[in-house]
Every structure is written in C-alpha cells, then in structure tokens.
Amino acid sequence: GAVVSQHPSWVICKSGTSVKIECRSLDFQATTMFWYRQFPKQSLMLMATSNEGSKATYEQGVEKDKFLINHASLTLSTLTVTSAHPEDSSFYICSARVQDGYTFGSGTRLTVV
Amino acid sequence: AQSVTQPDIHITVSEGASLELRCNYSYGATPYLFWYVQSPGQGLQLLLKYFSGDTLVQGIKGFEAEFKRSQSSFNLRKPSVHWSDAAEYFCAVGDGGGGNKLTFGTGTQLKVEL
C-alpha cells in the first residue's frame, strides 16, 4: 500500500533554532499533503494543506511564517518550524491523500528546550 | 463546517468482552467516514472506512462499523476485545470534495483489563 515516510521520528532543539520535518511518499505521487499537530492526549488539528508546486493553505490561527511548508515535488513535503519555542513542542504528523483515503506518516515528536 | 464528536474520552473493557466506540458527525452531504487507531508515539493506522454502499463496513483486526444516516453516527464495534487493542481510537470525516480535508474527533482511549 501507499506509504509515507516521515523523518525524524523525534527531535530536540534549542529555543530559537529551526527544525525541518520531512515526509516522503515512497511508492506513489502525493499531489496533496496535509500537516497535523497533536498535543498530548488530544486530537489531530489540521495545520495546513500543501499542493505540489503551489503555496500551502493554512488553517485559521496557524502562523504561516512560523510553520513553513514546502511541497516542491510529488514525493516530498517539508514542514519547517522556525525560531522554535517551547510552546511549539508537539507531535507533528503528515498525511497524503491516496486513492482510497489517506495515509499517514509515523509522526515527529518535537521538543524545544 | 464538518465536525466529529466522540462522546467517550476513556473506555475500559475486559479482554474478551464486546466493544462499541461511539462517533457522531456533522456534515452537509454524504460523508466520507474513517476510523483510525493510534498507539502511543505512533502515526495513525486505518481500521476501516465508509464512502458509499453497504452501511456495515468490515475492517482490519476484527473491527466493524455501521453508518446510520438517520442518527449521523458511525460507531465502531468489535465482538471480542484483545489486550493488544488498547490504544487511542479516532473517528474522522472527510469532505470528499475538492478540499479533501479530514476532521478528527477528540479520540477515545481504550483500556483493556486482563
């Protein structure tokens, strides 16, 4: 089946630095990628939708200058958390639309210290 | 706007007992409905989905769900729970249209007592 590989699985960074999270579609072309954020013991909140070759569409309340999304190819989408702060610590998950639904990456645990 | 409600935050069942997790949705047209399971620190695994057709849907791991339009529900069921089923379960609705966005419920944490 369609697989999305997400890296890194976890990352610890210092406050003020930037972190990049990658999602690669391994055996299909991901025209559309969704990025979610999940706080501990809470649901997934959609942050943005990215389409290959165009600007991402951000959900209301999501800072597009802080969470930079790039979808330059049909197999790679990246989320960069810029100038990270402790409140950005969370679990980030990507998802791609596939023929019969959606497939999800395994998630990235970001801890900002 | 579409929305999903999972009324039960936590459920505890004994191994071997039956299980039903509730899900109610709000959507203007025929929804695309999903159930996902998440283990701690992991991504989401699809259990089953409903797009159209037979309203009783069979999924993996012995799970099934029934779409009831009149009740705006898509409850997940399993006849006999195994200890390995302990996890977080999310119901989601997709708009099926151009946006294709998924909206998730708040999740139900399932604990299985041995």
Tab-separated table of C-alpha atoms in Angstrom:
chain	number	residue	atom	x	y	z
A	1	GLY	CA	0.000	0.000	0.000
A	2	ALA	CA	0.860	3.663	-0.169
A	3	VAL	CA	3.493	4.583	2.390
A	4	VAL	CA	4.580	7.964	3.691
A	5	SER	CA	7.956	8.037	5.379
A	6	GLN	CA	8.333	10.785	7.972
A	7	HIS	CA	11.649	11.884	9.468
A	8	PRO	CA	12.898	12.457	12.017
A	9	SER	CA	10.844	10.427	14.485
A	10	TRP	CA	11.887	12.700	17.274
A	11	VAL	CA	13.988	15.803	17.601
A	12	ILE	CA	15.135	18.010	20.449
A	13	CYS	CA	16.188	21.532	19.616
A	14	LYS	CA	17.151	24.684	21.430
A	15	SER	CA	14.763	27.584	21.653
A	16	GLY	CA	15.261	29.986	18.759
A	17	THR	CA	16.520	27.424	16.278
A	18	SER	CA	14.663	25.970	13.298
A	19	VAL	CA	13.702	22.381	12.686
A	20	LYS	CA	12.759	20.706	9.420
A	21	ILE	CA	10.475	17.692	9.217
A	22	GLU	CA	10.304	15.680	6.006
A	23	CYS	CA	7.595	13.499	4.578
A	24	ARG	CA	8.278	11.379	1.538
A	25	SER	CA	5.803	9.312	-0.408
A	26	LEU	CA	7.668	6.114	-1.171
A	27	ASP	CA	5.590	4.360	-3.796
A	28	PHE	CA	3.154	6.943	-5.075
A	29	GLN	CA	2.942	10.580	-6.023
A	30	ALA	CA	1.472	12.782	-3.335
A	31	THR	CA	-0.237	15.688	-5.012
A	32	THR	CA	-1.677	16.868	-1.731
A	33	MET	CA	-0.101	16.617	1.709
A	34	PHE	CA	-1.730	17.539	4.983
A	35	TRP	CA	0.152	18.569	8.117
A	36	TYR	CA	-1.333	17.973	11.537
A	37	ARG	CA	-0.317	18.871	15.052
A	38	GLN	CA	-1.272	16.766	18.043
A	39	PHE	CA	-0.930	17.815	21.671
A	40	PRO	CA	-0.600	15.112	24.324
A	41	LYS	CA	-3.777	13.114	24.723
A	42	GLN	CA	-5.596	15.321	22.248
A	43	SER	CA	-6.842	15.020	18.728
A	44	LEU	CA	-5.122	15.921	15.492
A	45	MET	CA	-5.523	19.502	14.419
A	46	LEU	CA	-5.024	20.314	10.767
A	47	MET	CA	-2.381	22.983	10.343
A	48	ALA	CA	-2.140	23.304	6.591
A	49	THR	CA	-2.731	21.690	3.241
A	50	SER	CA	0.014	21.726	0.662
A	51	ASN	CA	-0.275	21.034	-3.029
A	52	GLU	CA	2.742	20.253	-5.132
A	53	GLY	CA	4.135	23.334	-6.766
A	54	SER	CA	1.912	25.853	-5.058
A	55	LYS	CA	1.687	27.696	-1.767
A	56	ALA	CA	0.262	25.908	1.210
A	57	THR	CA	-3.159	26.769	2.567
A	58	TYR	CA	-3.040	27.357	6.299
A	59	GLU	CA	-5.855	26.851	8.748
A	60	GLN	CA	-7.105	29.768	10.727
A	61	GLY	CA	-4.821	30.622	13.615
A	62	VAL	CA	-1.738	28.878	12.217
A	63	GLU	CA	1.216	31.199	11.706
A	64	LYS	CA	2.451	30.639	8.191
A	65	ASP	CA	5.695	32.484	8.869
A	66	LYS	CA	6.469	30.173	11.753
A	67	PHE	CA	5.419	26.921	10.121
A	68	LEU	CA	6.908	26.943	6.651
A	69	ILE	CA	5.615	24.258	4.338
A	70	ASN	CA	7.272	23.347	1.079
A	71	HIS	CA	5.919	20.838	-1.419
A	72	ALA	CA	8.376	21.180	-4.241
A	73	SER	CA	7.953	17.695	-5.671
A	74	LEU	CA	5.327	14.978	-5.859
A	75	THR	CA	7.262	12.838	-3.408
A	76	LEU	CA	8.495	15.310	-0.813
A	77	SER	CA	6.819	17.771	1.504
A	78	THR	CA	8.587	19.527	4.364
A	79	LEU	CA	7.491	21.426	7.435
A	80	THR	CA	9.989	23.820	8.966
A	81	VAL	CA	9.317	25.162	12.423
A	82	THR	CA	11.185	28.460	12.500
A	83	SER	CA	12.510	30.122	15.638
A	84	ALA	CA	11.080	27.331	17.711
A	85	HIS	CA	9.882	27.956	21.230
A	86	PRO	CA	8.851	25.549	23.983
A	87	GLU	CA	5.181	26.062	23.128
A	88	ASP	CA	5.890	24.576	19.696
A	89	SER	CA	6.724	21.269	21.338
A	90	SER	CA	4.235	18.788	19.983
A	91	PHE	CA	3.698	15.738	17.821
A	92	TYR	CA	3.550	16.571	14.118
A	93	ILE	CA	2.059	14.184	11.566
A	94	CYS	CA	1.844	14.391	7.808
A	95	SER	CA	-0.788	12.728	5.670
A	96	ALA	CA	-1.248	12.236	1.959
A	97	ARG	CA	-4.421	11.793	0.000
A	98	VAL	CA	-4.480	8.432	-1.746
A	99	GLN	CA	-6.996	6.745	-3.978
A	100	ASP	CA	-8.979	5.059	-1.230
A	101	GLY	CA	-8.473	7.515	1.585
A	102	TYR	CA	-5.434	8.849	3.362
A	103	THR	CA	-2.112	7.528	4.512
A	104	PHE	CA	-0.203	8.917	7.473
A	105	GLY	CA	3.409	9.310	8.397
A	106	SER	CA	4.597	7.882	11.694
A	107	GLY	CA	4.891	11.307	13.258
A	108	THR	CA	7.643	13.518	14.666
A	109	ARG	CA	7.938	14.320	18.342
A	110	LEU	CA	9.410	17.832	18.632
A	111	THR	CA	10.730	19.011	21.961
A	112	VAL	CA	12.018	22.552	22.240
A	113	VAL	CA	14.209	23.250	25.254
B	1	ALA	CA	-18.377	23.083	8.636
B	2	GLN	CA	-17.878	19.415	9.270
B	3	SER	CA	-17.363	18.139	12.789
B	4	VAL	CA	-16.974	14.877	14.668
B	5	THR	CA	-17.959	14.043	18.217
B	6	GLN	CA	-16.637	11.118	20.182
B	7	PRO	CA	-18.569	11.274	23.452
B	8	ASP	CA	-16.409	8.810	25.360
B	9	ILE	CA	-12.948	10.041	26.311
B	10	HIS	CA	-11.995	6.821	28.094
B	11	ILE	CA	-13.427	3.321	27.920
B	12	THR	CA	-12.305	0.282	29.875
B	13	VAL	CA	-13.359	-3.211	28.901
B	14	SER	CA	-12.326	-6.670	29.947
B	15	GLU	CA	-10.470	-8.833	27.498
B	16	GLY	CA	-12.945	-10.950	25.576
B	17	ALA	CA	-15.801	-8.522	26.095
B	18	SER	CA	-17.514	-6.714	23.270
B	19	LEU	CA	-16.704	-3.126	22.402
B	20	GLU	CA	-18.563	-0.215	20.896
B	21	LEU	CA	-16.985	3.206	20.395
B	22	ARG	CA	-19.357	5.992	19.508
B	23	CYS	CA	-18.934	8.552	16.779
B	24	ASN	CA	-21.330	11.235	15.615
B	25	TYR	CA	-20.635	13.529	12.729
B	26	SER	CA	-21.971	16.701	11.241
B	27	TYR	CA	-21.704	17.141	7.508
B	28	GLY	CA	-23.987	18.570	4.875
B	29	ALA	CA	-23.681	15.865	2.255
B	30	THR	CA	-22.786	12.197	2.247
B	31	PRO	CA	-19.661	11.991	4.343
B	32	TYR	CA	-16.519	10.002	3.934
B	33	LEU	CA	-16.036	8.360	7.340
B	34	PHE	CA	-12.978	6.756	8.841
B	35	TRP	CA	-11.815	5.047	11.985
B	36	TYR	CA	-8.135	5.157	12.869
B	37	VAL	CA	-6.148	3.628	15.704
B	38	GLN	CA	-3.047	5.199	17.232
B	39	SER	CA	-0.568	3.593	19.587
B	40	PRO	CA	1.498	5.905	21.823
B	41	GLY	CA	4.017	7.957	19.870
B	42	GLN	CA	2.948	6.442	16.584
B	43	GLY	CA	1.130	7.522	13.479
B	44	LEU	CA	-2.374	6.507	12.572
B	45	GLN	CA	-3.459	3.167	11.186
B	46	LEU	CA	-6.665	2.901	9.197
B	47	LEU	CA	-9.140	0.416	10.644
B	48	LEU	CA	-11.950	0.927	8.157
B	49	LYS	CA	-13.714	3.489	6.044
B	50	TYR	CA	-17.094	4.239	4.532
B	51	PHE	CA	-17.603	6.050	1.280
B	52	SER	CA	-20.863	4.605	-0.028
B	53	GLY	CA	-22.769	1.361	-0.463
B	54	ASP	CA	-23.256	-1.196	2.286
B	55	THR	CA	-23.641	0.657	5.545
B	56	LEU	CA	-21.974	-2.112	7.564
B	57	VAL	CA	-18.270	-1.913	6.948
B	58	GLN	CA	-15.729	-4.551	7.852
B	59	GLY	CA	-12.216	-3.540	8.745
B	60	ILE	CA	-8.967	-4.974	9.929
B	61	LYS	CA	-8.347	-6.694	13.255
B	62	GLY	CA	-11.960	-7.841	13.522
B	63	PHE	CA	-13.444	-4.354	13.703
B	64	GLU	CA	-16.628	-3.257	12.001
B	65	ALA	CA	-18.637	-0.046	11.872
B	66	GLU	CA	-22.143	0.833	10.833
B	67	PHE	CA	-23.112	4.037	9.080
B	68	LYS	CA	-26.502	5.298	10.223
B	69	ARG	CA	-27.504	8.377	8.309
B	70	SER	CA	-30.627	8.974	10.398
B	71	GLN	CA	-28.527	9.155	13.541
B	72	SER	CA	-25.457	10.785	11.953
B	73	SER	CA	-23.427	8.035	13.536
B	74	PHE	CA	-20.590	5.727	12.604
B	75	ASN	CA	-19.974	3.578	15.658
B	76	LEU	CA	-17.076	1.162	15.812
B	77	ARG	CA	-17.617	-2.333	17.157
B	78	LYS	CA	-15.668	-5.449	17.957
B	79	PRO	CA	-17.233	-8.643	19.301
B	80	SER	CA	-14.293	-9.717	21.462
B	81	VAL	CA	-11.550	-7.345	22.520
B	82	HIS	CA	-7.918	-8.432	22.809
B	83	TRP	CA	-5.386	-6.859	25.154
B	84	SER	CA	-3.466	-5.623	22.115
B	85	ASP	CA	-6.446	-3.443	21.140
B	86	ALA	CA	-5.593	-0.992	23.910
B	87	ALA	CA	-4.877	2.282	22.092
B	88	GLU	CA	-6.395	5.600	21.091
B	89	TYR	CA	-9.178	5.484	18.523
B	90	PHE	CA	-10.104	8.373	16.287
B	91	CYS	CA	-13.166	8.828	14.144
B	92	ALA	CA	-12.780	11.213	11.219
B	93	VAL	CA	-14.915	12.719	8.498
B	94	GLY	CA	-13.656	13.803	5.116
B	95	ASP	CA	-15.400	16.316	2.940
B	96	GLY	CA	-14.877	14.284	-0.196
B	97	GLY	CA	-14.816	17.373	-2.275
B	98	GLY	CA	-12.016	19.489	-3.588
B	99	GLY	CA	-10.574	20.219	-0.165
B	100	ASN	CA	-10.498	16.625	0.960
B	101	LYS	CA	-9.705	17.702	4.471
B	102	LEU	CA	-10.123	15.267	7.337
B	103	THR	CA	-11.668	16.427	10.567
B	104	PHE	CA	-10.946	14.270	13.577
B	105	GLY	CA	-12.881	13.610	16.725
B	106	THR	CA	-11.217	14.070	20.079
B	107	GLY	CA	-10.459	10.380	20.363
B	108	THR	CA	-11.376	7.571	22.733
B	109	GLN	CA	-8.713	5.964	24.879
B	110	LEU	CA	-9.376	2.250	25.180
B	111	LYS	CA	-8.011	0.324	28.139
B	112	VAL	CA	-8.292	-3.441	28.223
B	113	GLU	CA	-8.304	-5.251	31.534
B	114	LEU	CA	-6.898	-8.725	31.615
